[in-house]
mmCIF file of C-alpha atoms in Angstrom:
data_model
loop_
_atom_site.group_PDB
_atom_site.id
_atom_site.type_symbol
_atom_site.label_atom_id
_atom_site.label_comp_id
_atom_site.label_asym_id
_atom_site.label_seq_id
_atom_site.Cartn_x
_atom_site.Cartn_y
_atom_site.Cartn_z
ATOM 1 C CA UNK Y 1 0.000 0.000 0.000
ATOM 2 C CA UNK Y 2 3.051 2.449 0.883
ATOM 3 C CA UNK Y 3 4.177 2.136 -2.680
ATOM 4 C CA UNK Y 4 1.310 3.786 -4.231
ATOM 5 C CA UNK Y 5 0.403 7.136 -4.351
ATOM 6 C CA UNK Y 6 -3.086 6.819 -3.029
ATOM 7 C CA UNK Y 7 -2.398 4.596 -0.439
ATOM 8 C CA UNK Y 8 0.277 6.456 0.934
ATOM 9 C CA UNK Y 9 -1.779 9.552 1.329
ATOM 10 C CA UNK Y 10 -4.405 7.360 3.033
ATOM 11 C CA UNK Y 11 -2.025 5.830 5.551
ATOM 12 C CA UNK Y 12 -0.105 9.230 6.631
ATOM 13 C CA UNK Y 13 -3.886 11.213 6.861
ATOM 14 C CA UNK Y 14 -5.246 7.571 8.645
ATOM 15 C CA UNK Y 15 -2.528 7.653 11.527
ATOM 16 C CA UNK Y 16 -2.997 11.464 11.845
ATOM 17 C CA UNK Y 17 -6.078 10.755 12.666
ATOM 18 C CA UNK Y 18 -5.528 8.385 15.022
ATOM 19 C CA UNK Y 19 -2.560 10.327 16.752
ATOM 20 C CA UNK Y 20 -4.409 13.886 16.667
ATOM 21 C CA UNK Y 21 -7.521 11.563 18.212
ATOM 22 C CA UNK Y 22 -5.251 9.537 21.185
ATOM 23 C CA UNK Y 23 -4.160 13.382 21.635
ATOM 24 C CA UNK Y 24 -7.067 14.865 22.628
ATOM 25 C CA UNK Y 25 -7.505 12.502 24.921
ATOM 26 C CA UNK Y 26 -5.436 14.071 27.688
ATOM 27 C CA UNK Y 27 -4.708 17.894 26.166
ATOM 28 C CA UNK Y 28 -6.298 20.254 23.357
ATOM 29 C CA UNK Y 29 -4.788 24.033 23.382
ATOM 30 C CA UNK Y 30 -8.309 24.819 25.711
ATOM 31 C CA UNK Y 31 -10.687 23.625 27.148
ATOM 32 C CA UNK Y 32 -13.768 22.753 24.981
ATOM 33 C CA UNK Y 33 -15.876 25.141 28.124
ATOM 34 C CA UNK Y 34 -13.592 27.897 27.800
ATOM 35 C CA UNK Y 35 -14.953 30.820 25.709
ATOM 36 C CA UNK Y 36 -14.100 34.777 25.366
ATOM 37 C CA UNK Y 37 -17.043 36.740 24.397
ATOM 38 C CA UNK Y 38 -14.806 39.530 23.830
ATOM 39 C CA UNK Y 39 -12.580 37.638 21.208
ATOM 40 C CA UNK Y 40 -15.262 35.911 18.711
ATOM 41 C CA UNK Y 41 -15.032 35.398 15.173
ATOM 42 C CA UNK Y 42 -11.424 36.131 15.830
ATOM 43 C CA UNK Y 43 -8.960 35.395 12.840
ATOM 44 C CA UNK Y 44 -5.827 32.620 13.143
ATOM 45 C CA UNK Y 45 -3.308 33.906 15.436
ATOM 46 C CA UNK Y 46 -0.476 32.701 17.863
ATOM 47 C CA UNK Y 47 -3.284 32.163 20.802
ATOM 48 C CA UNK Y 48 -5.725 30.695 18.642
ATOM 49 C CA UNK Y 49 -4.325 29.054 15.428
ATOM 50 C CA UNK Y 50 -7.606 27.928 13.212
ATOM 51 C CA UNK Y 51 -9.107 30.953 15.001
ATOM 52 C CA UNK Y 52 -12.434 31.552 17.161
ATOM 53 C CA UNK Y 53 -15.917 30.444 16.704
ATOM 54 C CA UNK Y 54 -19.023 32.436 17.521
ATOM 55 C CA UNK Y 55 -19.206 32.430 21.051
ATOM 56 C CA UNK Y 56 -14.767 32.750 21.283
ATOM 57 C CA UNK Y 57 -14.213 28.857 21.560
ATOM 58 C CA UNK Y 58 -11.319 27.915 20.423
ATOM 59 C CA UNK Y 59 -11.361 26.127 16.883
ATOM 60 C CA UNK Y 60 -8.862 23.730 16.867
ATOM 61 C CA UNK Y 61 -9.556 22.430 19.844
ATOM 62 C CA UNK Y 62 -12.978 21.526 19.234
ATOM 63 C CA UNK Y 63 -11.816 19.664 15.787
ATOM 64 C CA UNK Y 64 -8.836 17.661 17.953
ATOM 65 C CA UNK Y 65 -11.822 16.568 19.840
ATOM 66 C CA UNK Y 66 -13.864 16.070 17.324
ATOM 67 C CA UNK Y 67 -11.681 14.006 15.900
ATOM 68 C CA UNK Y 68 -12.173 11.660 18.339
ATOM 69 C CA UNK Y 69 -16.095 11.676 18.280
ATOM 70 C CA UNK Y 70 -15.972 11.172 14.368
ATOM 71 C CA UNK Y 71 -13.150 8.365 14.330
ATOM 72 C CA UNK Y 72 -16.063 6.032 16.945
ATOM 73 C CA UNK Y 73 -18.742 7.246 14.207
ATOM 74 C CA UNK Y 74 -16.700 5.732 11.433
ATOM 75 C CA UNK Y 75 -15.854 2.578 13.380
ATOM 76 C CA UNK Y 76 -19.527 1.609 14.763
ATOM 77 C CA UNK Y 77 -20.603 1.980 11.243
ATOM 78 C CA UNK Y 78 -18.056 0.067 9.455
ATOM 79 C CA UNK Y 79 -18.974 -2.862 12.007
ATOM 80 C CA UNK Y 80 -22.745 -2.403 11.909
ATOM 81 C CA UNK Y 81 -22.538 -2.281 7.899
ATOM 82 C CA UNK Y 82 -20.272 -4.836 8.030
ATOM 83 C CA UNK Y 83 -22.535 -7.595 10.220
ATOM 84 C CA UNK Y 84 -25.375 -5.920 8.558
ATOM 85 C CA UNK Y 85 -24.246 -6.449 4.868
ATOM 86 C CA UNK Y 86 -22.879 -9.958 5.729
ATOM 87 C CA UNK Y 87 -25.410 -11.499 7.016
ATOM 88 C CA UNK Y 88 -27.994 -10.095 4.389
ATOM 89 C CA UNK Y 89 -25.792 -11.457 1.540
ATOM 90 C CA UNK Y 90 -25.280 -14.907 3.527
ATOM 91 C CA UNK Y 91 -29.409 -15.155 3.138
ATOM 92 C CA UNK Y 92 -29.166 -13.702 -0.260
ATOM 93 C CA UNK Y 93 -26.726 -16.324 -1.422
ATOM 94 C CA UNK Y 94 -28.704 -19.185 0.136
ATOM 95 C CA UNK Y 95 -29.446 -22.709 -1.078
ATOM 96 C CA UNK Y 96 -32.922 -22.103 -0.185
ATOM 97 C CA UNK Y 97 -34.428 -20.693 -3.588
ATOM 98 C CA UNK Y 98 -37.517 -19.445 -1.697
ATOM 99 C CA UNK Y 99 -35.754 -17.717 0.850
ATOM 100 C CA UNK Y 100 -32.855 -15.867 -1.566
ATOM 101 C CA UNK Y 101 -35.154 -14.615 -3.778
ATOM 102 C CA UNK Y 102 -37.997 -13.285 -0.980
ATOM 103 C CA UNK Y 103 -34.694 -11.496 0.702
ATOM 104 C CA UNK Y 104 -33.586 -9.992 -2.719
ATOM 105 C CA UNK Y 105 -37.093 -8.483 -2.793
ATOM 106 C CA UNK Y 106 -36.639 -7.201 0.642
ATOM 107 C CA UNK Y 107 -33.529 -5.865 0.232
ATOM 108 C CA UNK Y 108 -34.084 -3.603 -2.674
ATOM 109 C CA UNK Y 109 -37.318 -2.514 -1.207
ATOM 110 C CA UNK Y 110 -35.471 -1.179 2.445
ATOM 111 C CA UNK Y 111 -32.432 0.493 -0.046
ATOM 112 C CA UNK Y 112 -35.173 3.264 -1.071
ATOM 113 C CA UNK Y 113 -35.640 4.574 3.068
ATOM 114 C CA UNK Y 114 -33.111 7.473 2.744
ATOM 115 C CA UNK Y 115 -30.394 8.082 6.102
ATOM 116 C CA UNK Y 116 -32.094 11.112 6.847
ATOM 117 C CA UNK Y 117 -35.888 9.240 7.564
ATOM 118 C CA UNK Y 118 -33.837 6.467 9.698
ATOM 119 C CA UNK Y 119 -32.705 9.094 11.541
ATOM 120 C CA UNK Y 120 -35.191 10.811 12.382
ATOM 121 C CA UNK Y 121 -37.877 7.608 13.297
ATOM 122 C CA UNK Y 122 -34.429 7.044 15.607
ATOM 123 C CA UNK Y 123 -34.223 10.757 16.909
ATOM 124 C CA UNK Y 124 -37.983 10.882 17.964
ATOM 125 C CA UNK Y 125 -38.130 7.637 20.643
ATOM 126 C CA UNK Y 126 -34.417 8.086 21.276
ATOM 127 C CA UNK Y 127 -33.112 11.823 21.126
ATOM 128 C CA UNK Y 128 -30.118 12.997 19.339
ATOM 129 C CA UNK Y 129 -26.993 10.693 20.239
ATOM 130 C CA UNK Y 130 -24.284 9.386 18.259
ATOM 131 C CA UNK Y 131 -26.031 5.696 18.388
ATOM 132 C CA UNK Y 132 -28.816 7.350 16.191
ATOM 133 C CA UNK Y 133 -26.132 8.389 13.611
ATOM 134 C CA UNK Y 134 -24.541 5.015 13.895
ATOM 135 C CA UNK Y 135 -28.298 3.190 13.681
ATOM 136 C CA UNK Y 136 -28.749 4.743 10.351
ATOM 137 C CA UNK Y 137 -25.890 4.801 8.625
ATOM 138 C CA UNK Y 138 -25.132 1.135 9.344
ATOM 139 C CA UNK Y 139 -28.208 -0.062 8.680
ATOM 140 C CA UNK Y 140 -28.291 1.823 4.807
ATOM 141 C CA UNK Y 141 -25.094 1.340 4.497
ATOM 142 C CA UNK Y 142 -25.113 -2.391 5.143
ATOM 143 C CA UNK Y 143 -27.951 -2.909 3.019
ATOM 144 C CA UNK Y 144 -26.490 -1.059 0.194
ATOM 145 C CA UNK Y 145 -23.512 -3.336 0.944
ATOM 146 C CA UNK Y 146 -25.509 -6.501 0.660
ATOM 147 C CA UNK Y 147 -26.998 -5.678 -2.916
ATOM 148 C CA UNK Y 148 -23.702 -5.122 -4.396
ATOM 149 C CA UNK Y 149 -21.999 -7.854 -2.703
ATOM 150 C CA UNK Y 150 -24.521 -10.365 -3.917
ATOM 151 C CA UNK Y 151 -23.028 -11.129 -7.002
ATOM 152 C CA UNK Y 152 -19.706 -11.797 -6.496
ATOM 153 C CA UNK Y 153 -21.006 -14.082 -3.558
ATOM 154 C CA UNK Y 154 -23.482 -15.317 -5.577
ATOM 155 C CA UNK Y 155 -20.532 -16.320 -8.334
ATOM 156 C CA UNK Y 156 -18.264 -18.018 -5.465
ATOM 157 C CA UNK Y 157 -21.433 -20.025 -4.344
ATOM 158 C CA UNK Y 158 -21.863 -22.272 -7.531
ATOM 159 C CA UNK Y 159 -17.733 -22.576 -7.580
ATOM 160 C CA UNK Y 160 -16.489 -25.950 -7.680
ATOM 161 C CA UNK Y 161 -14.727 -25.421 -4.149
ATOM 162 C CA UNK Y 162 -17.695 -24.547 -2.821
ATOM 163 C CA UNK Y 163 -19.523 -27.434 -3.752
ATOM 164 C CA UNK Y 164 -16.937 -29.620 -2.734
ATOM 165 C CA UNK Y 165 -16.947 -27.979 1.196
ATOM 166 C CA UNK Y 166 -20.715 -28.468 1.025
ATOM 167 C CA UNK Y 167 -20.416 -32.170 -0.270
ATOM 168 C CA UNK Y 168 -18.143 -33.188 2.771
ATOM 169 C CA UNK Y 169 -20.415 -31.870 5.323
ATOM 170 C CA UNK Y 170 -19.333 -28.540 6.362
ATOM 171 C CA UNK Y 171 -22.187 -26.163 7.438
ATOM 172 C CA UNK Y 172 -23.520 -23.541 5.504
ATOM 173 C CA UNK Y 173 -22.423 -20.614 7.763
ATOM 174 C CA UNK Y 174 -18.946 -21.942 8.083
ATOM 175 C CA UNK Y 175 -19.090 -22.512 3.908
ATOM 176 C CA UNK Y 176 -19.491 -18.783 3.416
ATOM 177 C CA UNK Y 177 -17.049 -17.397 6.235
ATOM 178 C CA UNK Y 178 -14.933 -19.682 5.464
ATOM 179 C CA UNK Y 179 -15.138 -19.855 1.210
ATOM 180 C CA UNK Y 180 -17.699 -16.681 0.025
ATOM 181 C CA UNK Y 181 -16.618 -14.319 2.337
ATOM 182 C CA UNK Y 182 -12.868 -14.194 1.062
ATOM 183 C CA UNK Y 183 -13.863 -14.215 -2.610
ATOM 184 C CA UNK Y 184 -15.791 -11.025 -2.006
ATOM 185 C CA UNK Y 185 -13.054 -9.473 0.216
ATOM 186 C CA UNK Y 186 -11.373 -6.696 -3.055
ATOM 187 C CA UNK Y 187 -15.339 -5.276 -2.888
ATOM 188 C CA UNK Y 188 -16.051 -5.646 1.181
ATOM 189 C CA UNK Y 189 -12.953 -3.612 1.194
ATOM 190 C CA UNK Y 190 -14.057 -0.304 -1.292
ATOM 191 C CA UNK Y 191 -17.917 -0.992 0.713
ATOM 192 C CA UNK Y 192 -16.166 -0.680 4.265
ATOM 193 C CA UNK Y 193 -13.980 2.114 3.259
ATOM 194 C CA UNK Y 194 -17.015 4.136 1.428
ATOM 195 C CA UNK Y 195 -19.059 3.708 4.941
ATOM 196 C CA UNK Y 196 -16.500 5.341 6.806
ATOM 197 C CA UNK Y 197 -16.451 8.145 4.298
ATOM 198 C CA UNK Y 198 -19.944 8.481 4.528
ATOM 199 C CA UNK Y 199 -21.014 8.374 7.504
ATOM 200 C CA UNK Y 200 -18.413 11.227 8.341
ATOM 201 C CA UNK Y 201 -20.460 12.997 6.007
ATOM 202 C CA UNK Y 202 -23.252 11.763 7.164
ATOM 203 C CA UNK Y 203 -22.674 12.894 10.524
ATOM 204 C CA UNK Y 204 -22.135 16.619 9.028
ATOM 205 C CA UNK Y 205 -25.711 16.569 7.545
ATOM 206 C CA UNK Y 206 -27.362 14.815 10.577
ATOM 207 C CA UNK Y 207 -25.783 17.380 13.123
ATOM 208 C CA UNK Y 208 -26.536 20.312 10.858
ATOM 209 C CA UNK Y 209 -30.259 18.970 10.626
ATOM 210 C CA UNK Y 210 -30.452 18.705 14.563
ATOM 211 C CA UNK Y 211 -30.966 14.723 14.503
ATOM 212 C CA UNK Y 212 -27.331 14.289 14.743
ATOM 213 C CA UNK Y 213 -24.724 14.373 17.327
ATOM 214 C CA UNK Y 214 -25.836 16.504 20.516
ATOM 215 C CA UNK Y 215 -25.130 20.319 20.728
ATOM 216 C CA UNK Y 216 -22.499 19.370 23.553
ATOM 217 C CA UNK Y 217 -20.819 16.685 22.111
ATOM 218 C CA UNK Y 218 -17.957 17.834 19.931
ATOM 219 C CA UNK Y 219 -17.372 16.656 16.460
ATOM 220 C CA UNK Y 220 -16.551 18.118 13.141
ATOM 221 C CA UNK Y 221 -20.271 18.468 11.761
ATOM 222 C CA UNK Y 222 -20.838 20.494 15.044
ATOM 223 C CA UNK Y 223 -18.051 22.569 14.028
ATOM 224 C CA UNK Y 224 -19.393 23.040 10.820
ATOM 225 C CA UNK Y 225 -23.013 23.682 12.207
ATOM 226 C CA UNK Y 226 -22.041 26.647 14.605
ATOM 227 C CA UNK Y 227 -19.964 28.466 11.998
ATOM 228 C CA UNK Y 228 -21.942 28.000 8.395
ATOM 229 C CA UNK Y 229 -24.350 30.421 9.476
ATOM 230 C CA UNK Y 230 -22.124 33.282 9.002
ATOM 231 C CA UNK Y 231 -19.835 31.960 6.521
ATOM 232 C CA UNK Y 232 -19.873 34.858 4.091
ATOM 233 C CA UNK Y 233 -18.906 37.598 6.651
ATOM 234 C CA UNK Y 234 -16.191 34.653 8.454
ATOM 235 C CA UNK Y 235 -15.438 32.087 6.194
ATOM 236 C CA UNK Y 236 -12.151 31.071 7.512
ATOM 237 C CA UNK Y 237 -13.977 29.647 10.358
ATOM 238 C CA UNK Y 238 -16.251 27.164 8.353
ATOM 239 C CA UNK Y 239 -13.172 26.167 6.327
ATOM 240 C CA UNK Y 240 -11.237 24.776 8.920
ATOM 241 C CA UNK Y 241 -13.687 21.704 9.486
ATOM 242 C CA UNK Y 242 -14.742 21.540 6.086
ATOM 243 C CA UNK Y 243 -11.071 20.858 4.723
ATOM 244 C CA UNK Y 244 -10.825 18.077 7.624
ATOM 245 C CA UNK Y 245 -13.842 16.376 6.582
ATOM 246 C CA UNK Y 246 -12.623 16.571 3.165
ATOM 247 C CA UNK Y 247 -9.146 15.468 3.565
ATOM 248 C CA UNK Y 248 -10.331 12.550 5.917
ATOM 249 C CA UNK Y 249 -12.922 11.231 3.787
ATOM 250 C CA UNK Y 250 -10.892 11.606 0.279
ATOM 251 C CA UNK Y 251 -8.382 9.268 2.420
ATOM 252 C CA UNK Y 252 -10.610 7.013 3.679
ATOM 253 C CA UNK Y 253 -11.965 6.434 0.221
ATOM 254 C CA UNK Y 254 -8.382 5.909 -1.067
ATOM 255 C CA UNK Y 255 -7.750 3.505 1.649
ATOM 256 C CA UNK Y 256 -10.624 1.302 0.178
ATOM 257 C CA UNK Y 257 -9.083 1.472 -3.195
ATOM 258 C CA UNK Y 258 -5.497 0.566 -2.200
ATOM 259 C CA UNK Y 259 -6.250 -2.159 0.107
ATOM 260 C CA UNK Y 260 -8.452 -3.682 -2.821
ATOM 261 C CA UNK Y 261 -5.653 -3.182 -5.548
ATOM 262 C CA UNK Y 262 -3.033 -4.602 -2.447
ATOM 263 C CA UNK Y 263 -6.128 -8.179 -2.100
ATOM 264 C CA UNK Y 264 -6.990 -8.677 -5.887
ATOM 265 C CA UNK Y 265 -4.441 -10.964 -7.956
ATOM 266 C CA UNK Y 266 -5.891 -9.824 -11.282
ATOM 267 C CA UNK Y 267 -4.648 -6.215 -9.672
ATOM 268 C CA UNK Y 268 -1.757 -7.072 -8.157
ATOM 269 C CA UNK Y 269 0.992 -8.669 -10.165
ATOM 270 C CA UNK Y 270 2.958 -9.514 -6.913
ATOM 271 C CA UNK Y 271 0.246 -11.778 -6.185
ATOM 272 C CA UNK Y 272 0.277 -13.427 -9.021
ATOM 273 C CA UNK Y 273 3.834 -14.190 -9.121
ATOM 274 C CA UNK Y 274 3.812 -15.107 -5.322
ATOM 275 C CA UNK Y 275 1.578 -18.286 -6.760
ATOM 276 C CA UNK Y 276 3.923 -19.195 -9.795
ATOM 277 C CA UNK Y 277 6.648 -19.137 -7.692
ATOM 278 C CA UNK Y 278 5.068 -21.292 -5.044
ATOM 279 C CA UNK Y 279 3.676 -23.706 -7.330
ATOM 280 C CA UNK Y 280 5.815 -23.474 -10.731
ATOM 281 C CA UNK Y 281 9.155 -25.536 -9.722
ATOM 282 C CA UNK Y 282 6.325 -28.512 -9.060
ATOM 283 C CA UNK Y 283 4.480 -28.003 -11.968
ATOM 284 C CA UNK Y 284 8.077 -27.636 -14.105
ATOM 285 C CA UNK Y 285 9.198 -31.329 -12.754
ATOM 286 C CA UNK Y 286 6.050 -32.726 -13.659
ATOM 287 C CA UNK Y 287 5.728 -31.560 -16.784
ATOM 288 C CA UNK Y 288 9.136 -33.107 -17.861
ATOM 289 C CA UNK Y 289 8.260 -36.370 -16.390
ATOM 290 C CA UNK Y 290 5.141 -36.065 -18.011
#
């Protein structure tokens, strides 16, 4: 992945984010409570680098923490997609004709319910939290996942080694984590990665709508939220968060690529050579006896 150029930016913005995240942890330049009504909308300076927000919070010590808060959003959803999308596709791929196809059906039925309607049938019994952002972003994104892993699970099904598993007995759950699963692994890996993107975005839109994360909780969409108002008399102050978000989710979709260029033989010629030379001295011997 370090050898090419997208998956090196991934990897350097990717531990950023993790080290800028264990950061704030135990320091940010201020505290997230301390404000200075006198000093708002102030530009970057030597006390406050990114600058001041509306109320004379300090910018970039809200996004260090936010960091954190967005980094646990991207995580729950890549394993709720991830269990989501799974097991959908396991059902989708069954051997039970009746119950594949009524699933299929299903499926493409739930993909129409947009984020923003799971979110708010969330929001109303529940209240804003980051488990409502998580709810509906894994659950679209893990359908989504499902329909567009079908086929390539659907293809490793009717392989011959998968026949051959089934015809000595092994179970059909342990057939497809076993046997499907790592077929489809090149496109679980662009899915997982786009989730992450997403629901950073995601997030953004939620908090801005006020079904997102809470108003104390600090994460880049709040950022964004408190400052967009008056972005044409400060915009320096809504493009702070909005070039994180960018540069995070450009990397996290980059990620997805590289890792599946890194997993897929017909994309990686190292792969391919790791096989011939594994199995071509073999093959050479026989050959000449043969």
């Amino acid at each position: 992945m370090w050898g090419r150029p997208g998956g090196r930016f991934a990897l350097i913005v990717m531990a950023l984010w993790l080290v800028v995240s264990a950061v704030s942890l135990v320091w940010t330049p201020y505290p997230l409570l301390h404000t200075d009504g006198g000093n708002a909308w102030a530009s970057p300076s030597a006390a406050h680098p990114l600058g001041t927000d509306g109320v004379g919070a300090d910018v970039l010590s809200w996004l260090m923490a936010g960091s954190l808060t967005d980094l646990a959003v991207a995580v729950q959803t890549v394993l709720v997609s991830a269990a989501i999308g799974l097991a959908l596709t396991a059902v989708m791929v069954s051997t039970r004709r009746m119950l594949a196809s009524a699933s299929v059906v299903v499926v493409d039925a739930l993909i129409a319910i947009p984020t923003v309607l799971l979110a708010l049938l969330f929001a109303v019994p529940f209240g804003t939290s980051i488990a409502v952002v998580v709810a509906a972003c894994g659950i679209t994104y893990g359908l989504n996942m499902a329909r567009i892993l079908r086929p390539t699970a659907a293809l490793a099904a009717r392989s011959a080694y998968v026949g051959a598993a089934r015809a000595s007995g092994v179970g059909p759950w342990r057939v497809f984590v076993r046997h499907i699963v790592p077929s489809t692994f090149p496109v679980l890996a662009v899915q997982l990665s786009m989730s992450a993107g997403t629901s950073i975005l995601a997030e953004a839109g939620l908090t801005y709508l006020g079904v997102g994360v809470p108003s104390g909780v600090p994460s880049w969409g709040h950022s964004l939220t408190t400052s967009v108002r008056l972005i044409s008399v400060y915009p320096l102050t809504v493009l702070w968060p909005g070039l994180v978000v960018t540069l995070v989710v450009t990397a996290l979709y980059l990620l997805g690529d590289a890792i599946r260029d890194c997993a897929d033989p017909l994309a990686n010629p190292e792969l391919r050579r790791v096989e011939v030379g594994r199995s071509g001295p073999a093959d050479r011997g026989e050959e000449a006896e043969s």
